[in-house]
PDB file of C-alpha atoms in Angstrom:
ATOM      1  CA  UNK J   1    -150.982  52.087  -0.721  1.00 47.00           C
ATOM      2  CA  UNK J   2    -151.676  54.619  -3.219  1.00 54.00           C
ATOM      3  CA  UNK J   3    -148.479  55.290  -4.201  1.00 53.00           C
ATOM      4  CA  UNK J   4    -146.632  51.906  -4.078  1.00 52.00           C
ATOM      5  CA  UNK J   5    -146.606  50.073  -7.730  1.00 52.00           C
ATOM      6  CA  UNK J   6    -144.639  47.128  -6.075  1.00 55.00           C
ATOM      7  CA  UNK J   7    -147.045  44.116  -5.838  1.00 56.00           C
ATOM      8  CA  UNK J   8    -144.930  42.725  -3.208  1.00 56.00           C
ATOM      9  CA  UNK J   9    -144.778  46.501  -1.239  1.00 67.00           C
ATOM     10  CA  UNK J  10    -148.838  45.982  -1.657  1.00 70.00           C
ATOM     11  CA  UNK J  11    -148.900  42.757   0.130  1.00 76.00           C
ATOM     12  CA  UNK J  12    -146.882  43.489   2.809  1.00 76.00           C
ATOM     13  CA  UNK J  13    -149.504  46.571   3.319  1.00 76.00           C
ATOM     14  CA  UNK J  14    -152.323  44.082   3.497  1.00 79.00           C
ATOM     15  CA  UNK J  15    -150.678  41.837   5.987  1.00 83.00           C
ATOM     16  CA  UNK J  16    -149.820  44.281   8.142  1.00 82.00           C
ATOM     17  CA  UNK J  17    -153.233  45.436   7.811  1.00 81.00           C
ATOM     18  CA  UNK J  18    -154.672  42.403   8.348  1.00 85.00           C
ATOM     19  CA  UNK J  19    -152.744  41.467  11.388  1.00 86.00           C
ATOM     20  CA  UNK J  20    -153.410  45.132  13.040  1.00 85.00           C
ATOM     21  CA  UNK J  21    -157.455  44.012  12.536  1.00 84.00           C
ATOM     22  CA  UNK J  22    -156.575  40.737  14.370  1.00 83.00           C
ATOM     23  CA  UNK J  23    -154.813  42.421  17.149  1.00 84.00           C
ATOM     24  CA  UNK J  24    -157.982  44.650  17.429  1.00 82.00           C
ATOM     25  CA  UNK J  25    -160.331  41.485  17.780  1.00 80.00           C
ATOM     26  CA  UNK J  26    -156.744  40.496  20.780  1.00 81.00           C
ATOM     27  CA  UNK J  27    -157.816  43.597  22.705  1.00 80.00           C
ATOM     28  CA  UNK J  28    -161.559  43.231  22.560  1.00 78.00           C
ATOM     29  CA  UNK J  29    -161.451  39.335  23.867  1.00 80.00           C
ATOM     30  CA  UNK J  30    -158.497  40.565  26.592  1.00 81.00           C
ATOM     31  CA  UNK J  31    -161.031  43.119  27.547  1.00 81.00           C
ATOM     32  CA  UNK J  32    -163.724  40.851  27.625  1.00 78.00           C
ATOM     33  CA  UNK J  33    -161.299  38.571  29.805  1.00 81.00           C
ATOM     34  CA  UNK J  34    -160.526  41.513  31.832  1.00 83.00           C
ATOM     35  CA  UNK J  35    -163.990  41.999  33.062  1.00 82.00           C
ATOM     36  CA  UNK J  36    -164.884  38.339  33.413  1.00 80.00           C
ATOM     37  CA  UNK J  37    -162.176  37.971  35.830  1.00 80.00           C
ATOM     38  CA  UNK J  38    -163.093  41.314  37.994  1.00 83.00           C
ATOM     39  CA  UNK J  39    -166.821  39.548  38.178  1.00 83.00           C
ATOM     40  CA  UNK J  40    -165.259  35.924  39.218  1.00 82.00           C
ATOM     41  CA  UNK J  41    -163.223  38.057  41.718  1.00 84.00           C
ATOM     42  CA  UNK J  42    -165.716  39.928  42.944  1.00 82.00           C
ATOM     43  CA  UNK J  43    -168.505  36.832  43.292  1.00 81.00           C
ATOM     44  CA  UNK J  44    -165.386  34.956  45.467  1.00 81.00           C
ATOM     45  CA  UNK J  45    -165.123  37.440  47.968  1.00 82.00           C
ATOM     46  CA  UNK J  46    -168.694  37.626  48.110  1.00 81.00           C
ATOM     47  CA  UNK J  47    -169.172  33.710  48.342  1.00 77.00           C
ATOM     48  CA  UNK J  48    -165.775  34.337  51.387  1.00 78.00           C
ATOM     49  CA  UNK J  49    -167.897  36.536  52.971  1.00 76.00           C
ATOM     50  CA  UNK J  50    -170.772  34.670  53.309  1.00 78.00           C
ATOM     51  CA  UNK J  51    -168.883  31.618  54.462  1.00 77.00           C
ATOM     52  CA  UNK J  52    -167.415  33.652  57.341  1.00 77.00           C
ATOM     53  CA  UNK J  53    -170.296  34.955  58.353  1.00 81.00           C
ATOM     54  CA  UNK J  54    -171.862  31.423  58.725  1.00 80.00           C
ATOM     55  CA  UNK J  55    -169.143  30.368  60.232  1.00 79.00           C
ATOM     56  CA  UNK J  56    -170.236  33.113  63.072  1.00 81.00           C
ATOM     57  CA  UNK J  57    -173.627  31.930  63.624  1.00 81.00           C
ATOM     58  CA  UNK J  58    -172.151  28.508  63.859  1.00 80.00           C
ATOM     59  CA  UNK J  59    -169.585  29.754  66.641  1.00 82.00           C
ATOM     60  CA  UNK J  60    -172.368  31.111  68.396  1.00 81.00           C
ATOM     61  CA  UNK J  61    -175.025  28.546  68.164  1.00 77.00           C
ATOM     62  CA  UNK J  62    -172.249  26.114  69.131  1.00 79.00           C
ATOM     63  CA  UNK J  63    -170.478  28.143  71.920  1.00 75.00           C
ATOM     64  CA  UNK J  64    -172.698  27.157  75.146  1.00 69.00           C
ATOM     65  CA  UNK J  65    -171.731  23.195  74.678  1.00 65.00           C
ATOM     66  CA  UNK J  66    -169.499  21.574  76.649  1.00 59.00           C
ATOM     67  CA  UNK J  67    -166.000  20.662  74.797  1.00 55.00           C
ATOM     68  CA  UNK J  68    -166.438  17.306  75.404  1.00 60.00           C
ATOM     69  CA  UNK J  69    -168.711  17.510  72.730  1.00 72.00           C
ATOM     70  CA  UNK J  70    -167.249  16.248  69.015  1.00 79.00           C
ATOM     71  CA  UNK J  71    -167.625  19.454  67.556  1.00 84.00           C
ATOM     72  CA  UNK J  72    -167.314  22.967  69.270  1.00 83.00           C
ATOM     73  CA  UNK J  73    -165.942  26.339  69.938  1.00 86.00           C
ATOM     74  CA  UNK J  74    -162.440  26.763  71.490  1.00 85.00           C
ATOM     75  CA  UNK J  75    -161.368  30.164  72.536  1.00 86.00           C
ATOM     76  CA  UNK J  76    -157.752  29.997  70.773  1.00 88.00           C
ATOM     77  CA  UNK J  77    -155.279  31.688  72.324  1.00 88.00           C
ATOM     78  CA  UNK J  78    -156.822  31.794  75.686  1.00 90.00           C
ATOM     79  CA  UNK J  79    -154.624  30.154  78.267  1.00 92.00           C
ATOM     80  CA  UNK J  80    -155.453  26.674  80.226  1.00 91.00           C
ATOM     81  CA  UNK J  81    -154.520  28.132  84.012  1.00 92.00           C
ATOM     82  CA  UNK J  82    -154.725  24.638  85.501  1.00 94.00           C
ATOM     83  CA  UNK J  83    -150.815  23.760  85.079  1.00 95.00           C
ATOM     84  CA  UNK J  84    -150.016  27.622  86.890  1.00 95.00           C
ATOM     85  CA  UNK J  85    -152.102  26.373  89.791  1.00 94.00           C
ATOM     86  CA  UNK J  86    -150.505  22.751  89.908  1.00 94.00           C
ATOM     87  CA  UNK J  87    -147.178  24.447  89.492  1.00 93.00           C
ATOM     88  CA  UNK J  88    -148.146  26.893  92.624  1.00 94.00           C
ATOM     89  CA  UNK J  89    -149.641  24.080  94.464  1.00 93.00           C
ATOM     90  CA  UNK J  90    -145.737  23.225  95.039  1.00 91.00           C
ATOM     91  CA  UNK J  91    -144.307  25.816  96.354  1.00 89.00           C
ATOM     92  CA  UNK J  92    -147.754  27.589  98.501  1.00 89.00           C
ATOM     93  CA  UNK J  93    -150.534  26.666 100.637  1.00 89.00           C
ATOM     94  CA  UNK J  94    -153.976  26.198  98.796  1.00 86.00           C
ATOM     95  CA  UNK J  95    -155.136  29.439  99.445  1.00 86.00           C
ATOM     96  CA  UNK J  96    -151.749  31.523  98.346  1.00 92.00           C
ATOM     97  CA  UNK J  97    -151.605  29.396  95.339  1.00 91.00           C
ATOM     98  CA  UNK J  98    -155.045  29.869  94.112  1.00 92.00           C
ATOM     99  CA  UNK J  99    -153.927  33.948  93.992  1.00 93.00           C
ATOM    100  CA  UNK J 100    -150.411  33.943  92.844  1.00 94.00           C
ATOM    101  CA  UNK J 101    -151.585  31.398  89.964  1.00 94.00           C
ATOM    102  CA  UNK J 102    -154.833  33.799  88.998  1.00 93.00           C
ATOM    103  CA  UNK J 103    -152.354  36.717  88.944  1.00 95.00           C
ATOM    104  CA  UNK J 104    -149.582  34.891  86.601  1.00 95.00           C
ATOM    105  CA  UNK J 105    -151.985  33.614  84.284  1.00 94.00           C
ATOM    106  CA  UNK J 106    -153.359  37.157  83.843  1.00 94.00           C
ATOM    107  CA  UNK J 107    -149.818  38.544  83.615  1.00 95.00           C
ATOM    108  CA  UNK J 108    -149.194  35.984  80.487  1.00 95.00           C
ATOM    109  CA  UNK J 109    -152.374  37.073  79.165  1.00 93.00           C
ATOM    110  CA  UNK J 110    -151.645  40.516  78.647  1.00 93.00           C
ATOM    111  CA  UNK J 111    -147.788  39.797  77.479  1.00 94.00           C
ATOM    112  CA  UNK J 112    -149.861  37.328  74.568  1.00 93.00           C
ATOM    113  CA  UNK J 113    -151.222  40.488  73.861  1.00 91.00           C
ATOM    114  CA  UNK J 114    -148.239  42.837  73.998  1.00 91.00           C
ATOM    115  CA  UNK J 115    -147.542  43.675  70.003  1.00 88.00           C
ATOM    116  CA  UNK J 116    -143.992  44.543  71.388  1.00 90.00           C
ATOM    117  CA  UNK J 117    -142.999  41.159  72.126  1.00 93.00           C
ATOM    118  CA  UNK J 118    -142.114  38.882  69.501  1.00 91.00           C
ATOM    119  CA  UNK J 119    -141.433  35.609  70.736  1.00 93.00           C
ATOM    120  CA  UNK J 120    -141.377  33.845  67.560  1.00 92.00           C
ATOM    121  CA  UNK J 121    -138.687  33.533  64.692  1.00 92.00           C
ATOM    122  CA  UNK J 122    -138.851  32.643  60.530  1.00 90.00           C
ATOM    123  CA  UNK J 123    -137.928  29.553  59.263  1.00 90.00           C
ATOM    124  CA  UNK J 124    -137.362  27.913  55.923  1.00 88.00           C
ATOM    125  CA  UNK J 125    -138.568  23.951  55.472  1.00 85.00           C
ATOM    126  CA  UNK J 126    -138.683  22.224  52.678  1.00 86.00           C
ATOM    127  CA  UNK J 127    -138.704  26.218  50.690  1.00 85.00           C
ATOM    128  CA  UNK J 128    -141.993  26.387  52.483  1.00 87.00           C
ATOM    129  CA  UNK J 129    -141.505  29.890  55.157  1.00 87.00           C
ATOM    130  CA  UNK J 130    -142.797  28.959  58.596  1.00 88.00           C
ATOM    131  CA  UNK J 131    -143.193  30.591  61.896  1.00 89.00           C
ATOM    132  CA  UNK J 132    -142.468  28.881  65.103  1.00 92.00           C
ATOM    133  CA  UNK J 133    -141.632  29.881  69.231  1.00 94.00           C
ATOM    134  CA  UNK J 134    -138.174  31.320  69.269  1.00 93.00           C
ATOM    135  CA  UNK J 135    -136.023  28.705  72.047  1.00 91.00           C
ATOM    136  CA  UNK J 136    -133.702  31.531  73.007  1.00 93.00           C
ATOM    137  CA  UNK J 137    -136.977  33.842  73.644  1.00 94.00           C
ATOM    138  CA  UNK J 138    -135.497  35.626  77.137  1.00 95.00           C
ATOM    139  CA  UNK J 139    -139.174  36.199  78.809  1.00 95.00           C
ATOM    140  CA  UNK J 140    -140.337  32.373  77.622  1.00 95.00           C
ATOM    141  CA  UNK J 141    -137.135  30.814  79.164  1.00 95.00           C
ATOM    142  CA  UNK J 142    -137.650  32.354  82.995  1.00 95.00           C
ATOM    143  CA  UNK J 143    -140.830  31.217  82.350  1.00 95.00           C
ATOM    144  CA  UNK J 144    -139.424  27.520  82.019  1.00 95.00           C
ATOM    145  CA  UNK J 145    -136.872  28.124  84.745  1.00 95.00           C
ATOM    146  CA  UNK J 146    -139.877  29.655  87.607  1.00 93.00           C
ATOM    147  CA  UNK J 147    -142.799  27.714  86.563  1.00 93.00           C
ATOM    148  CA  UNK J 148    -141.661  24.735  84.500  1.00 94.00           C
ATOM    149  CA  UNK J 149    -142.311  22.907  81.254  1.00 95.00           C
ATOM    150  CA  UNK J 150    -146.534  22.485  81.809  1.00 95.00           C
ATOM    151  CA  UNK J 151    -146.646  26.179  82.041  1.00 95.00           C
ATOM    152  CA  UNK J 152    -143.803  26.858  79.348  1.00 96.00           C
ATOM    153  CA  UNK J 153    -146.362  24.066  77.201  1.00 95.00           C
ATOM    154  CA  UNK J 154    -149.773  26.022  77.716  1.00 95.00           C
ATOM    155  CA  UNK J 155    -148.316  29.625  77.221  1.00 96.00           C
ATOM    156  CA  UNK J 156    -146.289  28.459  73.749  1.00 95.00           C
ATOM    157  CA  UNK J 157    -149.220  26.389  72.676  1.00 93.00           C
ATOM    158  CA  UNK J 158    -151.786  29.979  73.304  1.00 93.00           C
ATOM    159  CA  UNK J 159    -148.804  31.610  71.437  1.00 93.00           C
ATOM    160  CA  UNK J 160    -149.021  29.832  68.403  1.00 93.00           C
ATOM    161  CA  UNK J 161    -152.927  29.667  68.029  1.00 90.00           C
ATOM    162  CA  UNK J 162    -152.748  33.726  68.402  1.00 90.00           C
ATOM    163  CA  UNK J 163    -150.304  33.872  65.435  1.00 90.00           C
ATOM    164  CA  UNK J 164    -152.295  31.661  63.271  1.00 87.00           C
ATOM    165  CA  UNK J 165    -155.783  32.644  63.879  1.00 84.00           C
ATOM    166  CA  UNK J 166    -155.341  36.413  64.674  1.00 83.00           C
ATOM    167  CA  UNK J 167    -151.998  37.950  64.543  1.00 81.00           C
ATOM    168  CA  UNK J 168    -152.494  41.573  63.587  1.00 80.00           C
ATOM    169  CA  UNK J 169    -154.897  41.648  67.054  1.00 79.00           C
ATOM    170  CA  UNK J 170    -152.753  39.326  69.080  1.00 83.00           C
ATOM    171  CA  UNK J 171    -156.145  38.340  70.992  1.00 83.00           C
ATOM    172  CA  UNK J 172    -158.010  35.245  71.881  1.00 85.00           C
ATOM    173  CA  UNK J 173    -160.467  34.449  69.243  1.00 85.00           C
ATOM    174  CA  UNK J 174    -163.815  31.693  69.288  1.00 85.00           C
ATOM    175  CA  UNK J 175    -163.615  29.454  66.430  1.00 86.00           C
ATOM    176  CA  UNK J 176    -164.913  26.545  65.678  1.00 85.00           C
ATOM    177  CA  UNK J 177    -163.000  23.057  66.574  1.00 85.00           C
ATOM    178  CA  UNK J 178    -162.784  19.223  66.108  1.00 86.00           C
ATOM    179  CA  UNK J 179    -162.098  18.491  69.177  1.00 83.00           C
ATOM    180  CA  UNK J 180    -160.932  14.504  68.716  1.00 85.00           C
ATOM    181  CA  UNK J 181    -158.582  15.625  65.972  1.00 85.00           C
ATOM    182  CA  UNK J 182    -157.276  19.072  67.486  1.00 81.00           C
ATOM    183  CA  UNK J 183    -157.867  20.650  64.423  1.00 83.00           C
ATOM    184  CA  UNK J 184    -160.244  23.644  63.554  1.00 83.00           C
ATOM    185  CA  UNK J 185    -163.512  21.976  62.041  1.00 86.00           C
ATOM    186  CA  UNK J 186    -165.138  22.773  58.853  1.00 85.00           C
ATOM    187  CA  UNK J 187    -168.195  24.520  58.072  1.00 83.00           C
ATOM    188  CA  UNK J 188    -169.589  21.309  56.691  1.00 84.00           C
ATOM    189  CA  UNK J 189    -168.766  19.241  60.091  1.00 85.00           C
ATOM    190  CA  UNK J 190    -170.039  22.477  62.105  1.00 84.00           C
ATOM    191  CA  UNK J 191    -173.193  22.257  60.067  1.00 84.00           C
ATOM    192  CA  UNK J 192    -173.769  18.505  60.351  1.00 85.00           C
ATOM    193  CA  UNK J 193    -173.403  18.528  63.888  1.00 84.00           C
ATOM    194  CA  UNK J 194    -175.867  21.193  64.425  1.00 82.00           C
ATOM    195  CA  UNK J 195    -178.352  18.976  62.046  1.00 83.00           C
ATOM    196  CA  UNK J 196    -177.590  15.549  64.657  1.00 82.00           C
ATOM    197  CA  UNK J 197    -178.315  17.649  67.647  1.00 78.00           C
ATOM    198  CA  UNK J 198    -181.524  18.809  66.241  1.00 79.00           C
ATOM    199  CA  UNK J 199    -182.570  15.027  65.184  1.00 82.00           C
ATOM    200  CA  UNK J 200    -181.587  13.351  68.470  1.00 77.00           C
ATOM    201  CA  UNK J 201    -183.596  16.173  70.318  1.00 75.00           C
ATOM    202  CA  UNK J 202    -186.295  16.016  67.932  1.00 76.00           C
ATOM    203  CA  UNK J 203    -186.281  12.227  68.525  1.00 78.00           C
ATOM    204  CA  UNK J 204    -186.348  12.407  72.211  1.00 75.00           C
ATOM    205  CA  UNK J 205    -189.713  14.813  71.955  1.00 74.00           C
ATOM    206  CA  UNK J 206    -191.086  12.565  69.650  1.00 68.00           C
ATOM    207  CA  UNK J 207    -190.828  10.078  72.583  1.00 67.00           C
ATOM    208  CA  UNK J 208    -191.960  11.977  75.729  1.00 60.00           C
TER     209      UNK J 208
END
C-alpha cells in the first residue's frame, strides 16, 4: 500500500483487507460450529446408549411374563414349532411326529442362522430400498412343497424378524413387544407397564 498513489488501487487494498478480516471471524464461528456439533454428536450417542441399555433391564424385568400379557418380550426370530408338529401329525403316529417335527424345527433353526444362505432379495418401492423373502428361494420352496404353507408362514415370518432386528448375527434376539399390535413396543409403553404392574400389586397388598 506503500507504493500505490492510486486512491482507487488504495481502496481496493482496504476491501480486500477488510473482507480477509471477515473471513477470519468465517473460520473462527465454523470452528466454533465444528466443535458444537462433535459435542451434540457425542451427547446423542451417549443419550442412544443409555436408552438401549434401559431397554435391557426392561427385556429382562419383563421376560418371565406370559405373552398374553399387553406388553412383553418376544424372542424374534425364534421359530413357533407348533405348525411342524400339526404338519407331522399327518403323515406319522403321535410319537414319530413329536421327533421328526423337534428335529425339522432344529434343522430350520440352524439354516436361519447359516450366513451362507440368503433367502431374501432388494427391492425398490415408492424409491424407498426394501428387503423382502425371495419366492424363487430353492431351500424355502421344498419347504412349501414337504411341509406346507403353515410351516413355509412361521419359517419366512422368523426370517424376516432376524433381518430386521439382527442381521449381521443372524440369531434370535429378546426384545421388547406390543403384543395386540404386533409391533415392537416403546420404551415409554415398556416403562408404563412395569409402573401398572407395580400399582395393581401394590394395591392388592394394601388389601390382604
Amino acid at each position: 500500500m506503500k507504493h500505490m498513489g492510486d486512491d482507487g488501487d488504495v481502496e481496493i487494498l482496504e476491501k480486500v483487507d477488510t473482507i480477509r478480516k471477515q473471513l477470519r471471524e468465517k473460520e473462527g464461528e465454523l470452528e466454533d460450529l465444528e466443535a458444537l456439533n462433535q459435542t451434540l454428536i457425542v451427547k446423542e450417542r451417549k443419550s442412544n446408549d443409555e436408552l438401549q441399555e434401559a431397554r435391557k433391564e426392561l427385556v429382562n424385568d419383563l421376560k418371565d411374563l406370559a405373552s398374553s400379557a399387553h406388553i412383553g418380550v418376544k424372542r424374534m426370530g425364534e421359530l413357533d414349532s407348533k405348525p411342524f408338529h400339526e404338519a407331522m401329525q399327518r403323515k406319522y403316529n403321535e410319537e414319530e411326529a413329536e421327533d421328526i417335527a423337534s428335529e425339522l424345527c432344529s434343522l430350520w433353526e440352524e439354516y436361519l442362522k447359516d450366513p451362507d444362505w440368503h433367502p431374501l432379495k432388494d427391492i425398490t418401492v415408492d424409491g424407498n430400498h426394501q428387503q423382502v423373502i425371495d419366492e424363487e428361494d430353492e431351500k424355502l420352496n421344498d419347504l412349501r412343497k414337504e411341509l406346507g404353507d403353515e410351516v413355509y408362514k412361521v419359517v419366512t415370518a422368523a426370517l424376516m424378524e432376524i433381518n430386521e432386528y439382527n442381521p449381521s448375527g443372524r440369531s434370535i434376539i429378546s426384545e421388547l413387544s406390543n403384543y395386540p399390535e404386533g409391533r415392537r413396543a416403546t420404551l415409554e409403553e415398556g416403562v408404563m407397564f412395569i409402573l401398572k404392574q407395580w400399582k395393581v400389586a401394590k394395591r392388592k397388598r394394601g388389601m390382604s
